Short mmCIF file of C-alpha atoms in Angstrom, two decimals:
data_model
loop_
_atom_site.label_atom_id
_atom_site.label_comp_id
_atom_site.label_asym_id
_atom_site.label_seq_id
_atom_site.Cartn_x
_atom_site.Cartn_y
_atom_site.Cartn_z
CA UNK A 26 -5.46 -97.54 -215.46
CA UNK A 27 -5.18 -101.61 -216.07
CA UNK A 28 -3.07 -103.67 -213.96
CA UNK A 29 -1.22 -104.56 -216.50
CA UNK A 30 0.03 -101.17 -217.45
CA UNK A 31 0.74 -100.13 -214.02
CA UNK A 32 2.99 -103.43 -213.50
CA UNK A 33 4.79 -102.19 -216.83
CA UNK A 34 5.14 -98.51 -215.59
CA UNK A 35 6.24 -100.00 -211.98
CA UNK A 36 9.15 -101.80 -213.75
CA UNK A 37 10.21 -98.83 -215.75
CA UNK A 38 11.10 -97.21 -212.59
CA UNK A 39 12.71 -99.77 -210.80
CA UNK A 40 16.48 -99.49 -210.47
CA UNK A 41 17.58 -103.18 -210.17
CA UNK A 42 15.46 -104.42 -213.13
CA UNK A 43 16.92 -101.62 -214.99
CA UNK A 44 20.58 -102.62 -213.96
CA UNK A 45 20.34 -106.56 -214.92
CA UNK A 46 16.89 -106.83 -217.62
CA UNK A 47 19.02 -105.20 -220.50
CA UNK A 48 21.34 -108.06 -220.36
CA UNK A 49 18.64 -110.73 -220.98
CA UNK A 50 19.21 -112.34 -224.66
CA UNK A 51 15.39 -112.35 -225.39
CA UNK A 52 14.87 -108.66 -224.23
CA UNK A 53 16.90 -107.13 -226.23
CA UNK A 54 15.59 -109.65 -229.59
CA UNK A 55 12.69 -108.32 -228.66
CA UNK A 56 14.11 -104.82 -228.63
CA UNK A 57 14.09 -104.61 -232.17
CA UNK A 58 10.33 -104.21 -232.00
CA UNK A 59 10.25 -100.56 -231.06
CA UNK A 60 14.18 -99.66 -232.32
CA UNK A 61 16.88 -100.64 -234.66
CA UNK A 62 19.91 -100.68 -233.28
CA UNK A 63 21.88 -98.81 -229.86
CA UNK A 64 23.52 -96.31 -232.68
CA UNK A 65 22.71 -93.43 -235.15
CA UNK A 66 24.30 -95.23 -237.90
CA UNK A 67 21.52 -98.00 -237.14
CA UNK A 68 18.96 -95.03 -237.11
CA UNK A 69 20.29 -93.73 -240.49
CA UNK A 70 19.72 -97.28 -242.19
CA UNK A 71 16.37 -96.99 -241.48
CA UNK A 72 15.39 -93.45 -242.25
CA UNK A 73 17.18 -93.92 -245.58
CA UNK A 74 14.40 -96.44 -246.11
CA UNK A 75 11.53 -94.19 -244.83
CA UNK A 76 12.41 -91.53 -247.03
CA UNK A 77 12.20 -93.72 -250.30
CA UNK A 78 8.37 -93.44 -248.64
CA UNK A 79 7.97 -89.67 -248.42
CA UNK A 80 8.59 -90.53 -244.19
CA UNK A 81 10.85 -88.27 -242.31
CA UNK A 82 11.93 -89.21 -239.35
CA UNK A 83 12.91 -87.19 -235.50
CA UNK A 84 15.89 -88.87 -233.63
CA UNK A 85 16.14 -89.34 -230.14
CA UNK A 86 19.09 -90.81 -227.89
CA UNK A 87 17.53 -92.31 -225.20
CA UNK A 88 18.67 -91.30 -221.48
CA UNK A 89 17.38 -89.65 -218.86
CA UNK A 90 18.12 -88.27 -215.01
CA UNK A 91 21.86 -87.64 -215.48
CA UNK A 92 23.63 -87.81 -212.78
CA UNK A 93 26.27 -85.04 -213.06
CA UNK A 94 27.62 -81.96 -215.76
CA UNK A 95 29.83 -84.30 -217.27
CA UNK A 96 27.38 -86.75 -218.44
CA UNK A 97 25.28 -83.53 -219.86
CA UNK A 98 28.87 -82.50 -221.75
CA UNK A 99 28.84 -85.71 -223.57
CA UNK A 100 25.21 -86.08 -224.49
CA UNK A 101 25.38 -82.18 -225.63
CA UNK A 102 28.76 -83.14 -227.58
CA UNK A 103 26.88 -86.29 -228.94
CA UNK A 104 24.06 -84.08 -230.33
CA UNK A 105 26.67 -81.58 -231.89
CA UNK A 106 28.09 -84.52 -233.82
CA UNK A 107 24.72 -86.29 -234.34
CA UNK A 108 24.23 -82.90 -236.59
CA UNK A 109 26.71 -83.19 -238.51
CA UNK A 110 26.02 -86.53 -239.71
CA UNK A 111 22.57 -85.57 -240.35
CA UNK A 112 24.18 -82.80 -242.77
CA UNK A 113 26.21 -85.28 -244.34
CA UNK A 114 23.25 -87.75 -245.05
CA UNK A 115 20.90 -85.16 -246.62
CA UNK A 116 18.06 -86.25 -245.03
CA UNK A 117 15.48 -84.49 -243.43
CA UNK A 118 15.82 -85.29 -239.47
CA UNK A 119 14.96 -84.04 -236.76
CA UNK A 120 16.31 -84.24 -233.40
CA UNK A 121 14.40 -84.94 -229.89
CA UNK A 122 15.74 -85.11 -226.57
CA UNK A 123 14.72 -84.74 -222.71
CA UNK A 124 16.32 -81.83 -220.63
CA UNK A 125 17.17 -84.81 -217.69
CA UNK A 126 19.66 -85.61 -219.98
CA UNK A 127 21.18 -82.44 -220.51
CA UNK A 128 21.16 -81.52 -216.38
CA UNK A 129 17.91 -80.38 -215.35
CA UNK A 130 18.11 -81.96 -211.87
CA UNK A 131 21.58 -80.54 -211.17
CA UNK A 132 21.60 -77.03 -212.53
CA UNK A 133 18.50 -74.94 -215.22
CA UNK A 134 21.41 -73.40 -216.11
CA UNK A 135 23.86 -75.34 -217.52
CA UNK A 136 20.66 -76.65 -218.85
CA UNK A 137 19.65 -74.15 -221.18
CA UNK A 138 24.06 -73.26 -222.49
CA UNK A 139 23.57 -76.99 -223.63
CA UNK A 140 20.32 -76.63 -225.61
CA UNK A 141 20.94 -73.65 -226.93
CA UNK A 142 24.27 -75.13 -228.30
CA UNK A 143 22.64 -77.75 -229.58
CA UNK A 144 20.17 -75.79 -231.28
CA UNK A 145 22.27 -73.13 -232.54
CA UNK A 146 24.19 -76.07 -234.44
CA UNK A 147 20.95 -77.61 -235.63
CA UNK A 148 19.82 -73.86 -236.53
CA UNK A 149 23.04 -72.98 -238.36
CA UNK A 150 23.56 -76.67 -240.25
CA UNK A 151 20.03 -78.04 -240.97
CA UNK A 152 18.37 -75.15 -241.55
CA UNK A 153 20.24 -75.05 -244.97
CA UNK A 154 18.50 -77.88 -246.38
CA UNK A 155 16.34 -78.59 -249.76
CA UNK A 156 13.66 -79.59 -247.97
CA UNK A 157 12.36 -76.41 -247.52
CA UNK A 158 11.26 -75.91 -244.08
CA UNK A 159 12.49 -74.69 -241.00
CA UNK A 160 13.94 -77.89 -239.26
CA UNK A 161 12.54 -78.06 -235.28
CA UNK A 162 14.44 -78.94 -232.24
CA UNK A 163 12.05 -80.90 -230.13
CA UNK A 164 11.61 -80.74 -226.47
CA UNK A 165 10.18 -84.37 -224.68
CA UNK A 166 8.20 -83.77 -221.73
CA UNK A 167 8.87 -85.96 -218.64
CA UNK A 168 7.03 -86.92 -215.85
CA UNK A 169 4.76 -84.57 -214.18
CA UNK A 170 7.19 -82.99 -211.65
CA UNK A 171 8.91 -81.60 -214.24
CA UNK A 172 5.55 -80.50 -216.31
CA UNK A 173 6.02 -76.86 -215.25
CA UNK A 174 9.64 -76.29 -215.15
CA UNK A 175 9.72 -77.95 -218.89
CA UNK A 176 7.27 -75.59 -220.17
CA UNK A 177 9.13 -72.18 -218.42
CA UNK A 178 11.93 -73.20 -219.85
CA UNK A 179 10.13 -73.56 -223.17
CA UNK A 180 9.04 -70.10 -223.08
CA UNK A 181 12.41 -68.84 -222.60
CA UNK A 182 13.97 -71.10 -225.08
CA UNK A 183 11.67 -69.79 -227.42
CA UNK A 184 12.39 -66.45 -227.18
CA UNK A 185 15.81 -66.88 -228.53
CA UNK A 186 14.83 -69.46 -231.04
CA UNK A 187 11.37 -69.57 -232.72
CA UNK A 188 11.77 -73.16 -234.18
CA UNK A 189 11.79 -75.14 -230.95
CA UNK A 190 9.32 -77.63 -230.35
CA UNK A 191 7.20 -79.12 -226.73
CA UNK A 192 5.98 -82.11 -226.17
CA UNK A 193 2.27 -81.98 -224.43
CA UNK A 194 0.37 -84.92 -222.38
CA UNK A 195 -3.48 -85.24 -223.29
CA UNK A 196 -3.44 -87.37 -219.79
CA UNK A 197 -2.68 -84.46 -217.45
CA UNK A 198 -5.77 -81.95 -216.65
CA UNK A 199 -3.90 -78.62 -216.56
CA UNK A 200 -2.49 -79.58 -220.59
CA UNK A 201 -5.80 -77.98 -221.68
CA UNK A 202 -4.50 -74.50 -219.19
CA UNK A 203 -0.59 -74.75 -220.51
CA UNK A 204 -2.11 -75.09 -223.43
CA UNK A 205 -3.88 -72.32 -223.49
CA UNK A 206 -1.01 -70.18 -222.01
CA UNK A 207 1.62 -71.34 -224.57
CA UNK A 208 -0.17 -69.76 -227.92
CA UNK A 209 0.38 -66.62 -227.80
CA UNK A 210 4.29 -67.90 -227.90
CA UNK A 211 3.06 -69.31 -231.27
CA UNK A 212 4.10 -73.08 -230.03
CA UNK A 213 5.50 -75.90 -231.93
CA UNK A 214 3.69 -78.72 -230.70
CA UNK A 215 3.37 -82.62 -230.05
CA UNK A 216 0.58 -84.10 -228.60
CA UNK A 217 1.25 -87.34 -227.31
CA UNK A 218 -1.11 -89.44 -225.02
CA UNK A 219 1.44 -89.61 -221.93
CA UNK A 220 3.22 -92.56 -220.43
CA UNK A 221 4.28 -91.84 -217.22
CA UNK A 222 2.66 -93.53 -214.63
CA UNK A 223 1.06 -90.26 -212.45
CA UNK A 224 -1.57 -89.91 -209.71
CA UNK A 225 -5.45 -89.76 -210.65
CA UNK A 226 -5.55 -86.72 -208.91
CA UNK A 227 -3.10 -84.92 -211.69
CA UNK A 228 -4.08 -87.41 -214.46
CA UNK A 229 -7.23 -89.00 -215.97
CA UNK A 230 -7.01 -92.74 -214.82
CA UNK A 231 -9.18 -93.76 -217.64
CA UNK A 232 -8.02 -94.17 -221.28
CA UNK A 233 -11.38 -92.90 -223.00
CA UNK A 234 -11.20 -89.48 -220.74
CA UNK A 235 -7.90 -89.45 -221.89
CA UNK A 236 -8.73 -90.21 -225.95
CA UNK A 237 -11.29 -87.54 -225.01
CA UNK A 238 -9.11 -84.77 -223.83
CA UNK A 239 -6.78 -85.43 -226.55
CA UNK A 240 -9.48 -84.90 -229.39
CA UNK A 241 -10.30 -82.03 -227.31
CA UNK A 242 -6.93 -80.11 -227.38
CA UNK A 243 -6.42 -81.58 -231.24
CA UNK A 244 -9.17 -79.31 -231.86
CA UNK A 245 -8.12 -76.63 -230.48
CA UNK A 246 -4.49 -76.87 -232.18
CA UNK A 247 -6.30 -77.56 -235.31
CA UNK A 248 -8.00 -74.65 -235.03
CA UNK A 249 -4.63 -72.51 -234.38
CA UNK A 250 -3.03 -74.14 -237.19
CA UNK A 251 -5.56 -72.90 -239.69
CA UNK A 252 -5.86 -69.42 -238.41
CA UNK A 253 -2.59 -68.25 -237.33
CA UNK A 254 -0.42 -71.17 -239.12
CA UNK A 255 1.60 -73.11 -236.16
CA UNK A 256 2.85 -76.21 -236.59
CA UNK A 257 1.46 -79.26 -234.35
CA UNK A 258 2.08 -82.79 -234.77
CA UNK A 259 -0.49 -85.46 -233.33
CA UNK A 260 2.07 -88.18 -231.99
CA UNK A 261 -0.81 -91.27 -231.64
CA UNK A 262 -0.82 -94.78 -233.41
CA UNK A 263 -4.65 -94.96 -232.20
CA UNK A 264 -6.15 -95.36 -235.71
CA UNK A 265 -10.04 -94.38 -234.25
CA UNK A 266 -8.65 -90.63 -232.66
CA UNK A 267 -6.58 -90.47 -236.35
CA UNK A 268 -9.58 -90.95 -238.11
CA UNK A 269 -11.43 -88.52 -235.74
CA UNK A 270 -8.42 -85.96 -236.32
CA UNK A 271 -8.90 -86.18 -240.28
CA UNK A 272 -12.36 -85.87 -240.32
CA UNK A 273 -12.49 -82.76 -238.14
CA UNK A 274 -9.84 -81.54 -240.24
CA UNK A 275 -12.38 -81.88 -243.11
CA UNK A 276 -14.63 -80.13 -241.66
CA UNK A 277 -13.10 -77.21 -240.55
CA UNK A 278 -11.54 -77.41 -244.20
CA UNK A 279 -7.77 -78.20 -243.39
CA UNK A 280 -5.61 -79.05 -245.98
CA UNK A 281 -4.03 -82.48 -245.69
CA UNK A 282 -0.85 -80.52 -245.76
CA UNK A 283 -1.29 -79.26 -242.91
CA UNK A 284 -2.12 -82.39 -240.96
CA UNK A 285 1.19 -84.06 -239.29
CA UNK A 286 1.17 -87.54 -237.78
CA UNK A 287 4.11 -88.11 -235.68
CA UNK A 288 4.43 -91.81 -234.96
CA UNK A 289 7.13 -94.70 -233.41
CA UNK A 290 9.53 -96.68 -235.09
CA UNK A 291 8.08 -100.25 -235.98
CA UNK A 292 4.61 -99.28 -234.59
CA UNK A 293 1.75 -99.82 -237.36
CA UNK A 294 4.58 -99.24 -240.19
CA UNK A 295 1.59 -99.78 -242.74
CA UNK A 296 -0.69 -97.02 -241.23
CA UNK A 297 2.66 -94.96 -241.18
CA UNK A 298 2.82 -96.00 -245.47
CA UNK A 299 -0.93 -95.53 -245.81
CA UNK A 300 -1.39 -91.59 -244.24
CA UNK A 301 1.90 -90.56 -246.17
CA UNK A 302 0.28 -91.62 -249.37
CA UNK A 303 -2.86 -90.34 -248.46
CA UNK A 304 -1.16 -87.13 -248.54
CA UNK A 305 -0.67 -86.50 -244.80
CA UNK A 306 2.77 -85.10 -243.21
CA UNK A 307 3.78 -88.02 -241.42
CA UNK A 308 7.34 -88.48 -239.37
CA UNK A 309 8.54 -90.86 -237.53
CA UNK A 310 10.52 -91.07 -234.11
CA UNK A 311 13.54 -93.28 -234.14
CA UNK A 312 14.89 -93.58 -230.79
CA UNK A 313 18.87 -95.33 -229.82
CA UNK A 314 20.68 -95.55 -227.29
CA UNK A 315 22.27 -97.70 -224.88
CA UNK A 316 20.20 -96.47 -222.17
CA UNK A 317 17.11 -97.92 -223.32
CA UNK A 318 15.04 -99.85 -220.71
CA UNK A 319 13.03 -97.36 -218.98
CA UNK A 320 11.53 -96.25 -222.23
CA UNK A 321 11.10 -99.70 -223.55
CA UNK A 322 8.98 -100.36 -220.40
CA UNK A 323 6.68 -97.51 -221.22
CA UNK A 324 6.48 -98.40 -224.48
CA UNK A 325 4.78 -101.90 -223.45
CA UNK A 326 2.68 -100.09 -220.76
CA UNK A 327 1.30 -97.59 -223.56
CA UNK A 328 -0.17 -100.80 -224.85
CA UNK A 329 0.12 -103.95 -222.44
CA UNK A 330 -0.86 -106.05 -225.77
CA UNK A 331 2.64 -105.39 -227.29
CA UNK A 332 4.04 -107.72 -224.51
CA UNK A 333 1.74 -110.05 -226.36
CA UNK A 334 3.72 -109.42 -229.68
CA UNK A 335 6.69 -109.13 -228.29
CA UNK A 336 6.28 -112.74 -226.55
CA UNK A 337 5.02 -114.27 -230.11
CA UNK A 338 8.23 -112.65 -232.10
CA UNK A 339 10.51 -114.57 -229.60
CA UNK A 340 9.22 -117.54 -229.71
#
C-alpha cells in the first residue's frame, strides 16, 4: 500500500480532522468532485440527467457508526421518505446504505426491524415501476471487523427478501471463501476493490494482487450469472480490469445485457457515457449527506492522484 494512500486512509479515521476539515471553504469546493450536493433533491438533479443517458443511478446517505437508536430512527425514517420521492420522480433508483448507520454497534436487532422496514417500503413502492425489474436494496460492506457479521446478517435478510444486495471486497483473502459460501443463497452482488485501510495479514497490500483477485472472483460471478442467472455488478472505474471483464465476458459468450458496471458520481463520467452506449448495464452511485468526510477521504486514498485533481480544480 503507497504512503500516500495510507496518509489518506489515516485521516479518514481521525476524529478531530473529521470535526473541523468539513468546514474548510476549499474542501468542500472540492467536494463537488465526487458528489453534488448534502441533499436528495441535489441527487435527483443529477440522476434526471443520467437517465436522459440510459444511466441509472443507487443512492446512498452517507453516515456511519451511529451512536445511539435514535440516530438509527431517523436515518430509517429518512430512507422511508427517500422512497417516496423516488416514487414520485419515476426514476429508476436504487438505494444503498451501511448497517453502522442503522445500529449495528448498539443492537443486530434493532438492526435488522430497520432494514427490513426499509426494504419492505422499497419492496412495496418501487417494485411497481416500468422499468421492469426487480429494484435491489443494497447492503455496503464496512471495514473488516464487521466482514462476517455483515454477511450473517445478509443471509438472514435474504431469506425474507430475495432482492437484497452485498457489497464484496476483492482486497480481503477470505472474499474468494464468503464468496463461495453465499451462492447457493443466489446473491446479489457488488464487487468493489475495498477502501478501508486493513492489515496485510487480512488484506493483499499490493494493488495488482488485488486487481488480480478481483478478475478472479469476476470470473467466477460471471460464470454464475450465465448459468444460474444472478445479478452482480462490477463497481470499478479501472478501465484495464473493465476491459478484462468484457472480454472474458466474450468469451464465455455473455450477453452485454448481462454485464453491469456500477460506478461513482463524477468519476470517468465519459467511460460511464461510453459502456452505456456500448450496450452495457451501467449505474451509478450518488452519495449525500452531511456526514461526508470519512468517505471523501477514502475516496482520495482509492486513488491518491485525485488529490492531484482535486488541488488543480481549486486553484
Amino acid at each position: 500500500m503507497s504512503i500516500s494512500r495510507n496518509i489518506l486512509l489515516k485521516m479518514s479515521e481521525s476524529t478531530f480532522l473529521k470535526k473541523h476539515v468539513p468546514n474548510i471553504w476549499f474542501v468542500r469546493k472540492a467536494l463537488k468532485r465526487f458528489m453534488p450536493g448534502e441533499t436528495e433533491e441535489a441527487a435527483f438533479i443529477e440522476s434526471k440527467k443520467l437517465a436522459l443517458l440510459g444511466i441509472p443511478t443507487v443512492y446512498t446517505r452517507l453516515g456511519e457508526n451511529i451512536k445511539n437508536l435514535d440516530e438509527a430512527d431517523e436515518v430509517k425514517n429518512h430512507y422511508l421518505q427517500l422512497i417516496d420521492k423516488i416514487k414520485s420522480q419515476n426514476l429508476d433508483i436504487e438505494i444503498s446504505l451501511k448497517l453502522t448507520q442503522l445500529g449495528f454497534d448498539i443492537s443486530e436487532e434493532e438492526t435488522y426491524n430497520n432494514f427490513k422496514a426499509i426494504i419492505g417500503k422499497a419492496n412495496a413502492i418501487l417494485n411497481n415501476t416500468v422499468f421492469g425489474e426487480s429494484t435491489t436494496s443494497w447492503i455496503d460492506i464496512e471495514g473488516s471487523l464487521y466482514t462476517q457479521r455483515t454477511i450473517d446478517f445478509y443471509k438472514r435478510i435474504k431469506f425474507e427478501f430475495d432482492n437484497v444486495g452485498l457489497c464484496l471486497q476483492a482486497y480481503l483473502y477470505r472474499t474468494e471463501k464468503d464468496l463461495n459460501e453465499l451462492i447457493d443463497f443466489r446473491p446479489i452482488i457488488r464487487l468493489v476493490k475495498g477502501a478501508y485501510k486493513e492489515p496485510e495479514n487480512i488484506a493483499f497490500p499490493q494493488k495488482r494482487a488485488v486487481d488480480e483477485n478481483y478478475f478472479k472472483l469476476s470470473q467466477r460471478l460471471m460464470k454464475e450469472i450465465k448459468e444460474k442467472n444472478i445479478r452482480s455488478a462490477f463497481a470499478t472505474h479501472d478501465e484495464k480490469l473493465i476491459g478484462k471483464i468484457i472480454n472474458e465476458a466474450r468469451t464465455i459468450h455473455l450477453p452485454k445485457d448481462k454485464l453491469e458496471f456500477q460506478m461513482l458520481y463524477g468519476i470517468k463520467p465519459e467511460l460511464q457515457k461510453e459502456l452505456a452506449k456500448d450496450g452495457y448495464k451501467v449505474r451509478v452511485l450518488i452519495s449525500y449527506g452531511a456526514s461526508w468526510y470519512p468517505w471523501y477521504m477514502r475516496r482520495l486514498a482509492e486513488r491518491p492522484a485525485n488529490v492531484w485533481f482535486v488541488l488543480k480544480n481549486i486553484f
